[in-house]
Amino acid sequence: MTMIGETWSLVGTSIATTMFFWTMFDNYFPDHLRSSILKKLASFVYPYINITFNEFIGEDSDEYMDLKRSDAYAAIETYLSGKSSKQARNLKAVVVKDSSQPVQLSMGENEGITDEFEGIRFSWAVKKNTSRTQSISIYPEIDEKRYYKLTFHESHRDFVCGTYINHVMQEGKAIMVSKRQRKLYTNNPSKNWESYRAQKWSHATFEHPATFDTLAMESKKKEEIINDLIKFSQGKEYYAKIGKAWKRGYLLYGPPGTGKSSMIAAMANHLGYDIYDLELTTVKDNTELRRLLIETTGKSIIVIEGIDCSLDLTGQRKKEKKKANDEEAKDPISKMTKGEEDSNSKVTLSGLLNFIDGLWSAIGGERIIVFTTNYVEKLDAALIRRGRMDKHIELSYCGFEAFKVLAKNYLDVVSHTLFATIGRLLDETNITPADVAENLMPKSMNEDAETCLKKLIEALETAKEEAEKKAEEEAQSKAEKEEREARRCES
Ligand SMILES: Nc1ncnc2c1ncn2[C@@H]1O[C@H](COP(=O)(O)OP(=O)(O)OP(=O)(O)O)[C@@H](O)[C@H]1O
Ligand SMILES: [Mg+2]
């Protein structure tokens, strides 16, 4: 009995003492001092800091649709995905929109993992708040709010706020970009633009298999182009520093079948960019061109193939067009079937140049523009001067080094006794990589590498004979013309 009484008296004294000190603390310490002491006490007991990243951001109103999935949450999810699949026991498969991977694994609710960066350990956990919304229903709706919680020691506060979070965001976004499904856009004719939900660009998934490894060209030239592309793609700060728009123009020229389109695909694959394939003949005028280009996004290659055929660039081109128009006048059916967009296209060289110089600079960065042509000599100097087209790349007939790339890719052959003959013939005649590739591709199960190489030798010999015959005929007709001219002068 006495013991119980003593215990109660002790409890009573402790409570009274605590209340006394608390009253003193409350009455005599100024607010700022009080909160600082409390913080110190709390940090002594639990020296960790938590930061939460909500899955949805925006107005938390009655309308769920007002909420937008947070980019930061998505970046963290992607950043942690690789680590989660190794550490977490409870995993969730998430279907990521526009990703080349069917699913991405992320940690399930109430799971936690650790991340180490620059020798410091951080804990990440996925949490879920479940609250019942006030609604008139027998079964109240359940509102789930998921969030990532980052926990770290308070001594790393500055490092986390200044460096670590940036690292997580950048890395996460870079992984998202590298895994995203890329798109090939083509412009829609403007007559469809105004209809309901009509888009200026249609897109399909871009899955061209060409890479710089499969591209046949001299290795030195290839390396130079790859370095140029990488330097461009990593040049955000550099372009900002020199005060230039983050853009680069390439002019690819060479005969048909030398790999211009394949190179564009290889560039897009190498950088992970989308492609906008701009068909200029369906663009009515400069205003439409502007509207189309404004809708392109960063990390993209805007391609205008056969630029010499798309615009009235030179006097020669105009002459050709006049001739074509004369022919159309004689044949009204061909005129009708050619369609009206072609004849209505009023995109001008100056419109295009304005875009390249001015407008392009205004719509933001990381865009490459590529023009291709089979006839570089036909292009207007204003279009291809440096600054507009930063790099001119010639894709030419197949040389021995380019042939070896094709032989390796198509036949898995890196050396062969027939290579010497092929090398000699390639020096003596012009054949496109497309023709070489065609001969190297086995047409049936019975065709082995040697058969294909022999087929190529035959094709090269035929090409050589034809070229010699053509040169002879040309020389003969030139001689005849000169003779006729000489006779005319004599008479
Ligand atoms: N340099 C090359 N390396 C590898 N393959 C090539 C190369 N050039 C051509 N080819 C092969 O030939 C085909 C046609 O090439 P591509 O379409 O790239 O030529 P192009 O220069 O764009 O022709 P065009 O001027 O007619 O548009 C490609 O699908 C590819 O298989
Ligand atoms: Mg092409």
Short mmCIF file of N, CA and C in Angstrom, two decimals, residues 265-407:
data_model
loop_
_atom_site.label_atom_id
_atom_site.label_comp_id
_atom_site.label_asym_id
_atom_site.label_seq_id
_atom_site.Cartn_x
_atom_site.Cartn_y
_atom_site.Cartn_z
N ALA A 265 18.71 8.20 -90.88
CA ALA A 265 18.19 7.23 -89.91
C ALA A 265 19.27 6.90 -88.87
N ALA A 266 20.51 6.73 -89.35
CA ALA A 266 21.61 6.41 -88.42
C ALA A 266 21.83 7.56 -87.43
N MET A 267 21.71 8.80 -87.94
CA MET A 267 21.89 9.97 -87.06
C MET A 267 20.81 9.97 -85.98
N ALA A 268 19.56 9.75 -86.40
CA ALA A 268 18.45 9.77 -85.44
C ALA A 268 18.61 8.65 -84.42
N ASN A 269 19.05 7.48 -84.87
CA ASN A 269 19.24 6.37 -83.93
C ASN A 269 20.39 6.66 -82.97
N HIS A 270 21.43 7.28 -83.49
CA HIS A 270 22.59 7.55 -82.64
C HIS A 270 22.26 8.55 -81.54
N LEU A 271 21.47 9.57 -81.89
CA LEU A 271 21.18 10.62 -80.91
C LEU A 271 19.88 10.38 -80.15
N GLY A 272 19.07 9.42 -80.63
CA GLY A 272 17.77 9.19 -79.99
C GLY A 272 16.78 10.30 -80.32
N TYR A 273 16.89 10.90 -81.50
CA TYR A 273 16.01 11.99 -81.89
C TYR A 273 14.82 11.47 -82.71
N ASP A 274 13.75 12.27 -82.74
CA ASP A 274 12.64 12.01 -83.66
C ASP A 274 13.00 12.57 -85.03
N ILE A 275 12.21 12.13 -86.04
CA ILE A 275 12.43 12.68 -87.38
C ILE A 275 11.16 13.36 -87.86
N TYR A 276 11.29 14.57 -88.39
CA TYR A 276 10.18 15.25 -89.07
C TYR A 276 10.51 15.25 -90.55
N ASP A 277 9.80 14.44 -91.30
CA ASP A 277 10.06 14.35 -92.74
C ASP A 277 9.14 15.36 -93.43
N LEU A 278 9.72 16.47 -93.82
CA LEU A 278 8.91 17.59 -94.34
C LEU A 278 8.80 17.49 -95.86
N GLU A 279 7.56 17.23 -96.32
CA GLU A 279 7.31 17.17 -97.77
C GLU A 279 6.90 18.57 -98.21
N LEU A 280 7.84 19.30 -98.81
CA LEU A 280 7.59 20.71 -99.12
C LEU A 280 6.53 20.92 -100.20
N THR A 281 6.40 19.94 -101.08
CA THR A 281 5.47 20.15 -102.20
C THR A 281 4.01 20.21 -101.75
N THR A 282 3.71 19.70 -100.54
CA THR A 282 2.33 19.80 -100.05
C THR A 282 2.12 21.01 -99.15
N VAL A 283 3.17 21.83 -98.99
CA VAL A 283 3.05 23.03 -98.16
C VAL A 283 2.74 24.20 -99.09
N LYS A 284 1.60 24.86 -98.82
CA LYS A 284 1.13 25.86 -99.79
C LYS A 284 2.00 27.10 -99.84
N ASP A 285 2.33 27.64 -98.68
CA ASP A 285 3.10 28.89 -98.71
C ASP A 285 3.97 29.01 -97.46
N ASN A 286 4.64 30.15 -97.37
CA ASN A 286 5.58 30.33 -96.25
C ASN A 286 4.89 30.34 -94.89
N THR A 287 3.64 30.83 -94.87
CA THR A 287 2.91 30.88 -93.59
C THR A 287 2.67 29.45 -93.11
N GLU A 288 2.28 28.58 -94.04
CA GLU A 288 2.06 27.18 -93.66
C GLU A 288 3.36 26.53 -93.20
N LEU A 289 4.43 26.87 -93.87
CA LEU A 289 5.73 26.30 -93.51
C LEU A 289 6.05 26.69 -92.06
N ARG A 290 5.81 27.96 -91.76
CA ARG A 290 6.08 28.48 -90.42
C ARG A 290 5.23 27.75 -89.39
N ARG A 291 3.94 27.58 -89.69
CA ARG A 291 3.04 26.92 -88.73
C ARG A 291 3.46 25.47 -88.48
N LEU A 292 3.93 24.84 -89.54
CA LEU A 292 4.39 23.45 -89.39
C LEU A 292 5.64 23.37 -88.52
N LEU A 293 6.57 24.25 -88.80
CA LEU A 293 7.86 24.16 -88.12
C LEU A 293 7.75 24.55 -86.65
N ILE A 294 6.83 25.44 -86.36
CA ILE A 294 6.63 25.85 -84.96
C ILE A 294 6.16 24.66 -84.13
N GLU A 295 5.50 23.73 -84.76
CA GLU A 295 4.98 22.58 -84.01
C GLU A 295 5.98 21.45 -83.82
N THR A 296 7.17 21.61 -84.38
CA THR A 296 8.17 20.55 -84.18
C THR A 296 8.73 20.65 -82.77
N THR A 297 9.20 19.54 -82.26
CA THR A 297 9.70 19.54 -80.88
C THR A 297 11.23 19.45 -80.88
N GLY A 298 11.84 19.66 -79.73
CA GLY A 298 13.30 19.55 -79.62
C GLY A 298 13.73 18.09 -79.78
N LYS A 299 15.03 17.87 -79.77
CA LYS A 299 15.58 16.52 -79.97
C LYS A 299 15.01 15.90 -81.23
N SER A 300 15.09 16.68 -82.32
CA SER A 300 14.53 16.14 -83.56
C SER A 300 15.38 16.54 -84.75
N ILE A 301 15.20 15.76 -85.83
CA ILE A 301 15.87 16.07 -87.09
C ILE A 301 14.77 16.41 -88.09
N ILE A 302 14.84 17.62 -88.64
CA ILE A 302 13.87 18.02 -89.65
C ILE A 302 14.51 17.75 -91.01
N VAL A 303 13.84 16.93 -91.80
CA VAL A 303 14.46 16.48 -93.05
C VAL A 303 13.70 17.02 -94.25
N ILE A 304 14.43 17.62 -95.19
CA ILE A 304 13.82 17.96 -96.48
C ILE A 304 14.62 17.22 -97.54
N GLU A 305 14.02 16.15 -98.05
CA GLU A 305 14.71 15.32 -99.04
C GLU A 305 14.55 15.93 -100.43
N GLY A 306 15.56 15.79 -101.23
CA GLY A 306 15.52 16.27 -102.62
C GLY A 306 15.17 17.74 -102.68
N ILE A 307 15.93 18.55 -101.95
CA ILE A 307 15.62 19.99 -101.85
C ILE A 307 15.58 20.65 -103.23
N ASP A 308 16.40 20.16 -104.15
CA ASP A 308 16.43 20.76 -105.49
C ASP A 308 15.12 20.55 -106.23
N CYS A 309 14.38 19.50 -105.89
CA CYS A 309 13.10 19.24 -106.57
C CYS A 309 11.94 19.88 -105.82
N SER A 310 12.17 20.32 -104.56
CA SER A 310 11.06 20.81 -103.76
C SER A 310 10.80 22.29 -103.95
N LEU A 311 11.80 23.01 -104.38
CA LEU A 311 11.66 24.47 -104.47
C LEU A 311 12.16 24.98 -105.80
N ASP A 312 11.67 26.14 -106.20
CA ASP A 312 12.24 26.82 -107.36
C ASP A 312 13.52 27.51 -106.88
N LEU A 313 14.61 26.77 -106.93
CA LEU A 313 15.82 27.32 -106.33
C LEU A 313 16.72 28.04 -107.31
N THR A 314 16.70 27.55 -108.53
CA THR A 314 17.64 28.11 -109.50
C THR A 314 16.92 28.37 -110.81
N GLY A 315 17.57 29.13 -111.65
CA GLY A 315 17.01 29.41 -112.97
C GLY A 315 16.78 28.12 -113.73
N GLN A 316 17.75 27.20 -113.59
CA GLN A 316 17.67 25.93 -114.31
C GLN A 316 16.40 25.16 -113.94
N ARG A 317 16.16 25.17 -112.60
CA ARG A 317 14.99 24.44 -112.11
C ARG A 317 13.70 25.03 -112.71
N LYS A 318 13.69 26.40 -112.75
CA LYS A 318 12.50 27.06 -113.30
C LYS A 318 12.30 26.66 -114.75
N LYS A 319 13.43 26.58 -115.48
CA LYS A 319 13.33 26.20 -116.89
C LYS A 319 12.70 24.83 -117.01
N GLU A 320 13.20 23.90 -116.13
CA GLU A 320 12.68 22.53 -116.18
C GLU A 320 11.18 22.53 -115.90
N LYS A 321 10.79 23.38 -114.94
CA LYS A 321 9.39 23.43 -114.57
C LYS A 321 8.56 23.94 -115.73
N LYS A 322 9.15 24.95 -116.45
CA LYS A 322 8.42 25.55 -117.57
C LYS A 322 8.17 24.46 -118.62
N LYS A 323 9.26 23.66 -118.84
CA LYS A 323 9.14 22.59 -119.83
C LYS A 323 8.03 21.62 -119.40
N ALA A 324 8.06 21.27 -118.10
CA ALA A 324 7.04 20.34 -117.59
C ALA A 324 5.65 20.93 -117.76
N ASN A 325 5.52 22.25 -117.50
CA ASN A 325 4.21 22.89 -117.64
C ASN A 325 3.73 22.84 -119.09
N ASP A 326 4.69 23.04 -120.03
CA ASP A 326 4.32 22.97 -121.45
C ASP A 326 3.77 21.60 -121.78
N GLU A 327 4.47 20.56 -121.21
CA GLU A 327 4.01 19.19 -121.48
C GLU A 327 2.63 18.95 -120.89
N GLU A 328 2.43 19.52 -119.66
CA GLU A 328 1.13 19.36 -119.01
C GLU A 328 0.02 20.01 -119.84
N ALA A 329 0.36 21.17 -120.44
CA ALA A 329 -0.65 21.88 -121.23
C ALA A 329 -1.11 21.00 -122.39
N LYS A 330 -0.13 20.20 -122.93
CA LYS A 330 -0.51 19.31 -124.04
C LYS A 330 -1.32 18.13 -123.53
N ASP A 331 -1.08 17.75 -122.26
CA ASP A 331 -1.72 16.55 -121.72
C ASP A 331 -2.51 16.91 -120.46
N PRO A 332 -3.76 17.36 -120.64
CA PRO A 332 -4.54 17.84 -119.48
C PRO A 332 -4.80 16.78 -118.43
N ILE A 333 -4.82 15.48 -118.83
CA ILE A 333 -5.09 14.43 -117.83
C ILE A 333 -3.94 14.35 -116.84
N SER A 334 -2.72 14.43 -117.38
CA SER A 334 -1.58 14.35 -116.46
C SER A 334 -1.61 15.54 -115.50
N LYS A 335 -2.07 16.69 -115.98
CA LYS A 335 -2.15 17.88 -115.13
C LYS A 335 -3.13 17.64 -113.97
N MET A 336 -4.26 17.01 -114.28
CA MET A 336 -5.26 16.77 -113.24
C MET A 336 -4.75 15.77 -112.21
N THR A 337 -4.13 14.71 -112.71
CA THR A 337 -3.71 13.67 -111.77
C THR A 337 -2.54 14.11 -110.90
N LYS A 338 -1.81 15.14 -111.31
CA LYS A 338 -0.69 15.60 -110.49
C LYS A 338 -1.14 16.23 -109.17
N GLY A 339 -2.41 16.62 -109.12
CA GLY A 339 -2.95 17.17 -107.87
C GLY A 339 -2.73 18.65 -107.78
N GLU A 340 -3.57 19.31 -106.97
CA GLU A 340 -3.50 20.76 -106.96
C GLU A 340 -2.44 21.31 -106.01
N GLU A 341 -2.06 20.53 -104.96
CA GLU A 341 -1.09 21.09 -104.01
C GLU A 341 0.20 21.48 -104.71
N ASP A 342 0.63 20.61 -105.61
CA ASP A 342 1.89 20.82 -106.29
C ASP A 342 1.92 22.18 -106.98
N SER A 343 0.85 22.44 -107.77
CA SER A 343 0.84 23.68 -108.54
C SER A 343 0.63 24.89 -107.64
N ASN A 344 0.02 24.66 -106.43
CA ASN A 344 -0.25 25.79 -105.56
C ASN A 344 0.90 26.11 -104.61
N SER A 345 1.91 25.26 -104.56
CA SER A 345 2.96 25.44 -103.57
C SER A 345 3.73 26.73 -103.84
N LYS A 346 3.68 27.63 -102.81
CA LYS A 346 4.36 28.91 -103.00
C LYS A 346 5.44 29.09 -101.94
N VAL A 347 5.98 27.98 -101.44
CA VAL A 347 7.08 28.12 -100.50
C VAL A 347 8.27 28.64 -101.28
N THR A 348 8.87 29.68 -100.75
CA THR A 348 9.98 30.27 -101.49
C THR A 348 11.29 30.04 -100.77
N LEU A 349 12.34 30.24 -101.52
CA LEU A 349 13.67 30.10 -100.93
C LEU A 349 13.83 31.07 -99.76
N SER A 350 13.31 32.30 -99.95
CA SER A 350 13.50 33.27 -98.87
C SER A 350 12.70 32.85 -97.63
N GLY A 351 11.53 32.20 -97.84
CA GLY A 351 10.74 31.71 -96.71
C GLY A 351 11.53 30.68 -95.93
N LEU A 352 12.17 29.81 -96.66
CA LEU A 352 12.95 28.76 -96.01
C LEU A 352 14.17 29.35 -95.29
N LEU A 353 14.81 30.30 -95.95
CA LEU A 353 15.99 30.92 -95.34
C LEU A 353 15.60 31.70 -94.08
N ASN A 354 14.44 32.36 -94.13
CA ASN A 354 13.97 33.08 -92.95
C ASN A 354 13.80 32.14 -91.79
N PHE A 355 13.23 30.98 -92.10
CA PHE A 355 13.02 29.99 -91.05
C PHE A 355 14.36 29.55 -90.47
N ILE A 356 15.29 29.25 -91.35
CA ILE A 356 16.57 28.73 -90.87
C ILE A 356 17.29 29.77 -90.00
N ASP A 357 17.23 31.03 -90.44
CA ASP A 357 17.98 32.06 -89.72
C ASP A 357 17.25 32.61 -88.50
N GLY A 358 16.00 32.97 -88.67
CA GLY A 358 15.32 33.71 -87.63
C GLY A 358 14.39 32.89 -86.78
N LEU A 359 13.35 32.42 -87.43
CA LEU A 359 12.30 31.72 -86.72
C LEU A 359 12.83 30.51 -85.97
N TRP A 360 13.68 29.79 -86.64
CA TRP A 360 14.25 28.58 -86.06
C TRP A 360 14.93 28.90 -84.73
N SER A 361 15.63 30.04 -84.74
CA SER A 361 16.34 30.43 -83.52
C SER A 361 15.36 30.72 -82.40
N ALA A 362 14.14 31.14 -82.79
CA ALA A 362 13.19 31.54 -81.76
C ALA A 362 12.42 30.37 -81.16
N ILE A 363 12.35 29.24 -81.87
CA ILE A 363 11.48 28.18 -81.35
C ILE A 363 12.21 27.20 -80.42
N GLY A 364 13.40 27.57 -80.00
CA GLY A 364 14.06 26.72 -79.02
C GLY A 364 15.01 25.75 -79.68
N GLY A 365 15.72 25.03 -78.84
CA GLY A 365 16.91 24.35 -79.35
C GLY A 365 16.81 22.88 -79.69
N GLU A 366 17.98 22.34 -79.83
CA GLU A 366 18.24 20.93 -80.11
C GLU A 366 17.49 20.42 -81.33
N ARG A 367 17.70 21.14 -82.42
CA ARG A 367 17.12 20.68 -83.68
C ARG A 367 18.22 20.61 -84.72
N ILE A 368 18.14 19.55 -85.51
CA ILE A 368 19.06 19.42 -86.64
C ILE A 368 18.20 19.51 -87.88
N ILE A 369 18.68 20.22 -88.89
CA ILE A 369 17.94 20.22 -90.16
C ILE A 369 18.84 19.59 -91.21
N VAL A 370 18.26 18.68 -91.97
CA VAL A 370 19.06 18.00 -93.00
C VAL A 370 18.40 18.20 -94.35
N PHE A 371 19.17 18.67 -95.31
CA PHE A 371 18.71 18.74 -96.69
C PHE A 371 19.44 17.65 -97.46
N THR A 372 18.74 17.00 -98.37
CA THR A 372 19.46 16.07 -99.23
C THR A 372 19.24 16.47 -100.69
N THR A 373 20.22 16.17 -101.49
CA THR A 373 20.08 16.43 -102.93
C THR A 373 20.97 15.48 -103.72
N ASN A 374 20.53 15.19 -104.93
CA ASN A 374 21.38 14.42 -105.84
C ASN A 374 22.23 15.36 -106.69
N TYR A 375 21.85 16.64 -106.70
CA TYR A 375 22.53 17.61 -107.58
C TYR A 375 22.95 18.83 -106.78
N VAL A 376 24.06 18.72 -106.09
CA VAL A 376 24.48 19.84 -105.23
C VAL A 376 24.74 21.10 -106.04
N GLU A 377 25.19 20.89 -107.29
CA GLU A 377 25.55 22.05 -108.12
C GLU A 377 24.32 22.89 -108.48
N LYS A 378 23.12 22.31 -108.33
CA LYS A 378 21.91 23.05 -108.68
C LYS A 378 21.45 23.99 -107.56
N LEU A 379 21.99 23.79 -106.35
CA LEU A 379 21.46 24.54 -105.22
C LEU A 379 21.94 25.98 -105.20
N ASP A 380 21.07 26.85 -104.72
CA ASP A 380 21.39 28.25 -104.60
C ASP A 380 22.45 28.41 -103.50
N ALA A 381 23.45 29.23 -103.79
CA ALA A 381 24.54 29.43 -102.82
C ALA A 381 24.00 29.95 -101.49
N ALA A 382 22.92 30.74 -101.54
CA ALA A 382 22.35 31.32 -100.32
C ALA A 382 21.85 30.24 -99.37
N LEU A 383 21.41 29.14 -99.95
CA LEU A 383 20.84 28.07 -99.13
C LEU A 383 21.91 27.24 -98.42
N ILE A 384 23.03 27.09 -99.10
CA ILE A 384 24.01 26.15 -98.55
C ILE A 384 25.23 26.82 -97.94
N ARG A 385 25.19 28.15 -97.83
CA ARG A 385 26.37 28.79 -97.24
C ARG A 385 26.53 28.34 -95.78
N ARG A 386 27.81 28.38 -95.33
CA ARG A 386 28.10 27.95 -93.95
C ARG A 386 27.31 28.83 -92.99
N GLY A 387 26.91 28.28 -91.90
CA GLY A 387 26.07 29.04 -90.96
C GLY A 387 24.64 28.56 -91.11
N ARG A 388 24.24 28.37 -92.38
CA ARG A 388 22.90 27.79 -92.59
C ARG A 388 23.07 26.28 -92.60
N MET A 389 23.88 25.82 -93.53
CA MET A 389 24.21 24.39 -93.56
C MET A 389 25.64 24.28 -93.02
N ASP A 390 25.76 23.86 -91.78
CA ASP A 390 27.07 23.89 -91.13
C ASP A 390 28.02 22.86 -91.70
N LYS A 391 27.46 21.74 -92.14
CA LYS A 391 28.34 20.66 -92.60
C LYS A 391 27.82 20.09 -93.92
N HIS A 392 28.70 20.03 -94.88
CA HIS A 392 28.34 19.43 -96.18
C HIS A 392 28.96 18.03 -96.23
N ILE A 393 28.13 17.04 -96.42
CA ILE A 393 28.66 15.66 -96.42
C ILE A 393 28.39 15.03 -97.76
N GLU A 394 29.46 14.61 -98.42
CA GLU A 394 29.27 13.95 -99.72
C GLU A 394 29.17 12.45 -99.51
N LEU A 395 28.10 11.87 -100.05
CA LEU A 395 27.99 10.41 -100.03
C LEU A 395 28.21 9.97 -101.47
N SER A 396 29.23 9.14 -101.61
CA SER A 396 29.64 8.88 -102.98
C SER A 396 29.60 7.39 -103.32
N TYR A 397 30.19 7.08 -104.48
CA TYR A 397 30.20 5.69 -104.92
C TYR A 397 31.00 4.83 -103.94
N CYS A 398 30.78 3.54 -104.04
CA CYS A 398 31.34 2.62 -103.05
C CYS A 398 32.85 2.43 -103.23
N GLY A 399 33.60 2.71 -102.19
CA GLY A 399 35.04 2.44 -102.21
C GLY A 399 35.30 1.11 -101.49
N PHE A 400 36.59 0.73 -101.43
CA PHE A 400 36.91 -0.58 -100.86
C PHE A 400 36.57 -0.65 -99.37
N GLU A 401 36.83 0.44 -98.67
CA GLU A 401 36.55 0.43 -97.23
C GLU A 401 35.05 0.29 -96.96
N ALA A 402 34.27 1.01 -97.77
CA ALA A 402 32.80 0.93 -97.61
C ALA A 402 32.33 -0.49 -97.98
N PHE A 403 32.94 -1.07 -99.01
CA PHE A 403 32.57 -2.43 -99.40
C PHE A 403 32.81 -3.41 -98.24
N LYS A 404 33.96 -3.21 -97.53
CA LYS A 404 34.27 -4.15 -96.43
C LYS A 404 33.20 -4.08 -95.32
N VAL A 405 32.67 -2.89 -95.10
CA VAL A 405 31.59 -2.75 -94.10
C VAL A 405 30.37 -3.57 -94.55
N LEU A 406 30.05 -3.45 -95.84
CA LEU A 406 28.88 -4.18 -96.36
C LEU A 406 29.11 -5.69 -96.32
N ALA A 407 30.35 -6.12 -96.69
CA ALA A 407 30.65 -7.56 -96.70
C ALA A 407 30.52 -8.13 -95.29
#
